[in-house]
GROMACS .gro file of C-alpha atoms in nm:
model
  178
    1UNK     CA    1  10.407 -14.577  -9.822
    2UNK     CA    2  10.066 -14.611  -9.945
    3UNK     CA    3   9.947 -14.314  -9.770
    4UNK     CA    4  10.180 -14.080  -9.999
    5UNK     CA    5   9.981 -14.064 -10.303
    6UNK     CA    6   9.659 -13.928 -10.112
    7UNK     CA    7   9.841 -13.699  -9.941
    8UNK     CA    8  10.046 -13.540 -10.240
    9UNK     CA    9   9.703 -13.568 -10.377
   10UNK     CA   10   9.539 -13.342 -10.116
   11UNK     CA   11   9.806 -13.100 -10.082
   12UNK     CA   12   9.806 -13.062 -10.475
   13UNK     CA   13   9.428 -12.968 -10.443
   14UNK     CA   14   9.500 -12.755 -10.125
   15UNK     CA   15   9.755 -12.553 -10.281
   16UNK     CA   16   9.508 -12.461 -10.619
   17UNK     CA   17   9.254 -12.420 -10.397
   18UNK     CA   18   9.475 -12.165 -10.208
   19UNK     CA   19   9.583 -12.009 -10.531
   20UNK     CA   20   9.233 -11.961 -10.671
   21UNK     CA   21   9.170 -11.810 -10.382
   22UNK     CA   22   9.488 -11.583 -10.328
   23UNK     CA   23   9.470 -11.391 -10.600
   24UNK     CA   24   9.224 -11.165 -10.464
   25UNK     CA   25   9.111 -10.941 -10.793
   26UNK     CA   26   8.767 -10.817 -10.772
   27UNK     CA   27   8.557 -10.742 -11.096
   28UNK     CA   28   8.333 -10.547 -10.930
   29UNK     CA   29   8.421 -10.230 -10.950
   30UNK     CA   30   8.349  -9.827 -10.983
   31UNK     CA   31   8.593  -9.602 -11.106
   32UNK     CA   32   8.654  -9.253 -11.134
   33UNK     CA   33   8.953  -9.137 -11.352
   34UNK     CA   34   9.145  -8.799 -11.496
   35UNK     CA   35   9.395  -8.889 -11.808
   36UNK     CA   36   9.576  -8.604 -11.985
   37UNK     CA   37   9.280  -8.566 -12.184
   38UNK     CA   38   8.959  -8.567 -11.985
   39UNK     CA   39   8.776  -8.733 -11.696
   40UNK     CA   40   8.601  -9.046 -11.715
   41UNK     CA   41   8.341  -9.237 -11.498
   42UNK     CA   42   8.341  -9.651 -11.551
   43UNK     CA   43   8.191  -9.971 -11.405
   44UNK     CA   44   8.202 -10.327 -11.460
   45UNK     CA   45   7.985 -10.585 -11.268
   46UNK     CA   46   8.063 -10.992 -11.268
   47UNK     CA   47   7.815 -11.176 -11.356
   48UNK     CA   48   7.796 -11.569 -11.226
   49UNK     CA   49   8.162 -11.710 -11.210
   50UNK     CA   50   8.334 -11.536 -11.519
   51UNK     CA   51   8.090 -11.263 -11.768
   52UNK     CA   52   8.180 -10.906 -11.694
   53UNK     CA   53   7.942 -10.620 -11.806
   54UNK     CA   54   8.055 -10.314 -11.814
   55UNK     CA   55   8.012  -9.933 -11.876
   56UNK     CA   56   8.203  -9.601 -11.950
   57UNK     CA   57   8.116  -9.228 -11.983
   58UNK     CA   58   8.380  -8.999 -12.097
   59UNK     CA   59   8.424  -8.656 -12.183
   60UNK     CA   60   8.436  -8.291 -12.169
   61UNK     CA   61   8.064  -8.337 -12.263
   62UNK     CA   62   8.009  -8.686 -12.157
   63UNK     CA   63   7.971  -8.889 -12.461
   64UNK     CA   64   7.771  -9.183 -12.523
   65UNK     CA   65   7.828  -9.501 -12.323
   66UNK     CA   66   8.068  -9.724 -12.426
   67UNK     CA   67   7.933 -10.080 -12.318
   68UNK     CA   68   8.128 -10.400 -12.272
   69UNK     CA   69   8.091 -10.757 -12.178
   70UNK     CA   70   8.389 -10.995 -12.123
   71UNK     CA   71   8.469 -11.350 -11.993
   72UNK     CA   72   8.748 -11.412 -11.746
   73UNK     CA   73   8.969 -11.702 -11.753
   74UNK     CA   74   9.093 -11.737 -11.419
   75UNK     CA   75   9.453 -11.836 -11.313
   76UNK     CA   76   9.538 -11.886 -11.669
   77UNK     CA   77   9.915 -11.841 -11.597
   78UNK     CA   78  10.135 -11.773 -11.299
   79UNK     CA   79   9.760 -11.674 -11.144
   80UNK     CA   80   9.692 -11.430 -11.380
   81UNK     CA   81   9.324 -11.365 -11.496
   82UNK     CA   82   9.226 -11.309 -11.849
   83UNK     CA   83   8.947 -11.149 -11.976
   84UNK     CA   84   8.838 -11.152 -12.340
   85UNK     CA   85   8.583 -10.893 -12.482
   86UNK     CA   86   8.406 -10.679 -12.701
   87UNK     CA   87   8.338 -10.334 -12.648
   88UNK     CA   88   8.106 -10.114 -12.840
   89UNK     CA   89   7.990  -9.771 -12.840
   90UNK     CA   90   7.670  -9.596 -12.960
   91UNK     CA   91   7.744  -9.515 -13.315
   92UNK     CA   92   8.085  -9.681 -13.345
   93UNK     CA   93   8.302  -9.997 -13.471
   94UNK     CA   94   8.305 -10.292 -13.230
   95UNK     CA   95   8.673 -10.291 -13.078
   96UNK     CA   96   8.762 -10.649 -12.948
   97UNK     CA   97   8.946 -10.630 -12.601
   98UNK     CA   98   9.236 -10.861 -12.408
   99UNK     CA   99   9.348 -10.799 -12.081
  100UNK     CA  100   9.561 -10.979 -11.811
  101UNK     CA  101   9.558 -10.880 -11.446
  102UNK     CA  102   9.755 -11.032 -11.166
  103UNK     CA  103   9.779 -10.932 -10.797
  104UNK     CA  104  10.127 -10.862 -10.696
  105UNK     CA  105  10.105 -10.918 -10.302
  106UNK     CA  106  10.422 -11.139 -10.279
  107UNK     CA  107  10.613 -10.804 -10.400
  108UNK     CA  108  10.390 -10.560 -10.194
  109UNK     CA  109  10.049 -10.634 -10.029
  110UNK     CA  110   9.780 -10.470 -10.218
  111UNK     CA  111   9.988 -10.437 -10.547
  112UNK     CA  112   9.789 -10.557 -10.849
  113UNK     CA  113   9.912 -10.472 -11.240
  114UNK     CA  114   9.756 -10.527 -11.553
  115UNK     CA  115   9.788 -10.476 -11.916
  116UNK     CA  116   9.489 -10.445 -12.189
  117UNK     CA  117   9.502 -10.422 -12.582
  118UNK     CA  118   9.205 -10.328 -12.771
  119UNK     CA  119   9.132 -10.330 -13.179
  120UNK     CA  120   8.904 -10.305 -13.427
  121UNK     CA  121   9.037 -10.507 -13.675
  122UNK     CA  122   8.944 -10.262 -13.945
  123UNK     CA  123   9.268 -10.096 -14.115
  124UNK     CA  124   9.184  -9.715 -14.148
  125UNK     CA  125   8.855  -9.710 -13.922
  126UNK     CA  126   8.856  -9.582 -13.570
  127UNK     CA  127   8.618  -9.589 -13.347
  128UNK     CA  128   8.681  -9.453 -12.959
  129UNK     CA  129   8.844  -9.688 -12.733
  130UNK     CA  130   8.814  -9.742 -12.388
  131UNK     CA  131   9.093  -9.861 -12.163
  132UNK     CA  132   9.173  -9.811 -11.826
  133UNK     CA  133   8.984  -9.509 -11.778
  134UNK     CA  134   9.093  -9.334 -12.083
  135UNK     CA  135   8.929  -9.303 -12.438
  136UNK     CA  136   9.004  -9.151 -12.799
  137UNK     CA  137   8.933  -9.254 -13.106
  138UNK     CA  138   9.221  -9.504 -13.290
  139UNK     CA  139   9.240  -9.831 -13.462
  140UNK     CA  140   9.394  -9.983 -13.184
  141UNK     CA  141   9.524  -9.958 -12.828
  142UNK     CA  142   9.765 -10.088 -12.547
  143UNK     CA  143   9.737 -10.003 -12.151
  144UNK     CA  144   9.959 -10.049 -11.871
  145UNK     CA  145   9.845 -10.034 -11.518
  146UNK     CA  146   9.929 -10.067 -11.162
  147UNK     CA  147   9.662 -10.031 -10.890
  148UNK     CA  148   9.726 -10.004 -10.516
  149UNK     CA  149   9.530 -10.103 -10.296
  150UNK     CA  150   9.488  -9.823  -9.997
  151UNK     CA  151   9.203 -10.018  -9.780
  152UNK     CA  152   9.013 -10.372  -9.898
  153UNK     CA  153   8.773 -10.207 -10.120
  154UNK     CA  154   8.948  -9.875 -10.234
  155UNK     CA  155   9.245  -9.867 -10.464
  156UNK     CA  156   9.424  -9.577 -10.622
  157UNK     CA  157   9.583  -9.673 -11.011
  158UNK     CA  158   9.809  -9.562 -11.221
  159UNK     CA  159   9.785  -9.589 -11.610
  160UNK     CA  160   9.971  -9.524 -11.947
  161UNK     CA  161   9.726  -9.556 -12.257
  162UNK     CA  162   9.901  -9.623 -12.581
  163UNK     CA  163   9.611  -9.512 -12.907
  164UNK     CA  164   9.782  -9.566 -13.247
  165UNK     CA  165   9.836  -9.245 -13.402
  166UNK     CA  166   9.714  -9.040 -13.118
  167UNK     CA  167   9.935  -8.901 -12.821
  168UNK     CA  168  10.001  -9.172 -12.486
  169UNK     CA  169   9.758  -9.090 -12.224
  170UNK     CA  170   9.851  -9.125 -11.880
  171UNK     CA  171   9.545  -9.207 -11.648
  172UNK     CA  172   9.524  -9.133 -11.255
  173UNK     CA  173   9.190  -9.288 -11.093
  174UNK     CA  174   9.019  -9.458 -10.834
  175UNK     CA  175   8.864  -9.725 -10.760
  176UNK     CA  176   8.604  -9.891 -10.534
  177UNK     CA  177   8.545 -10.267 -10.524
  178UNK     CA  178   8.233 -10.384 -10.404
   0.00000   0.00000   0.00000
């Protein structure tokens, strides 16, 4: 009997352990994408345990950089990761980013989904917006993605943008985790 509590103790810690561990996102990442729009070239690289920086080009003519950093709350919920950020581009508005991601293997191995909203808190001003591999310039945005993972470090996703005002993007891409 008075072995119990240790054990329950150590298969708690066992099991977060195993959860921290099974959720298997990666934030480093490059990614090449196509929307409705135009193409887009993006990377993001974690920093320590939780700061992401990251980077987009997008374009017909490749516009300026959008640049982002980020901090990731791991296993918030139901071990999903949230990240909380700012983006900012060269000339632009600041747009202030959200974003939950969860891996999905207990459905299919290699399934991961995520969803991302993005504002600038400024009623009227737009400033371009990037999310999941597509950009435009709105007030605000939501995303919706699900990412499959073909081989441990390549993945293939599937996105629809939301911009207010604008028309929905939908976003094919890959990605390579490193």
């Amino acid at each position: 009997m008075k072995h119990i509590l240790p054990i329950i103790t150590l298969t708690t810690l066992a099991a977060a352990a195993s959860a921290q561990a099974a959720s298997g996102l990666s934030y480093n990442q490059v990614n090449v994408t196509r929307s409705s729009q135009v193409n887009a070239v993006s990377a993001q690289f974690q920093l320590g345990g939780n700061l992401l920086l990251s980077a987009a080009v997008s374009g017909d003519g490749w516009s300026e950089p959008t640049l982002g950093v980020a901090y990731v709350f791991k296993n918030v919920a139901f071990a999903t990761d949230v990240a909380v950020g700012i983006q900012q581009g060269q000339w632009e508005r600041s747009a202030y980013t959200i974003a939950a991601r969860r891996a999905l293997g207990e459905i299919i191995p290699g399934l991961e989904a995520g969803i991302s909203y993005a504002d600038t808190y400024s009623t009227g001003n737009d400033t371009y917006i990037f999310l999941a591999g597509a950009s435009e310039q709105a007030e605000s945005a939501w995303s919706y993605e699900l990412a499959y993972a073909v081989t441990k470090q390549i993945q293939v996703t599937l996105a629809r943008v939301d911009f207010k005002a604008n028309p929905a993007q939908t976003v094919v891409g890959l990605r390579y985790n490193f």
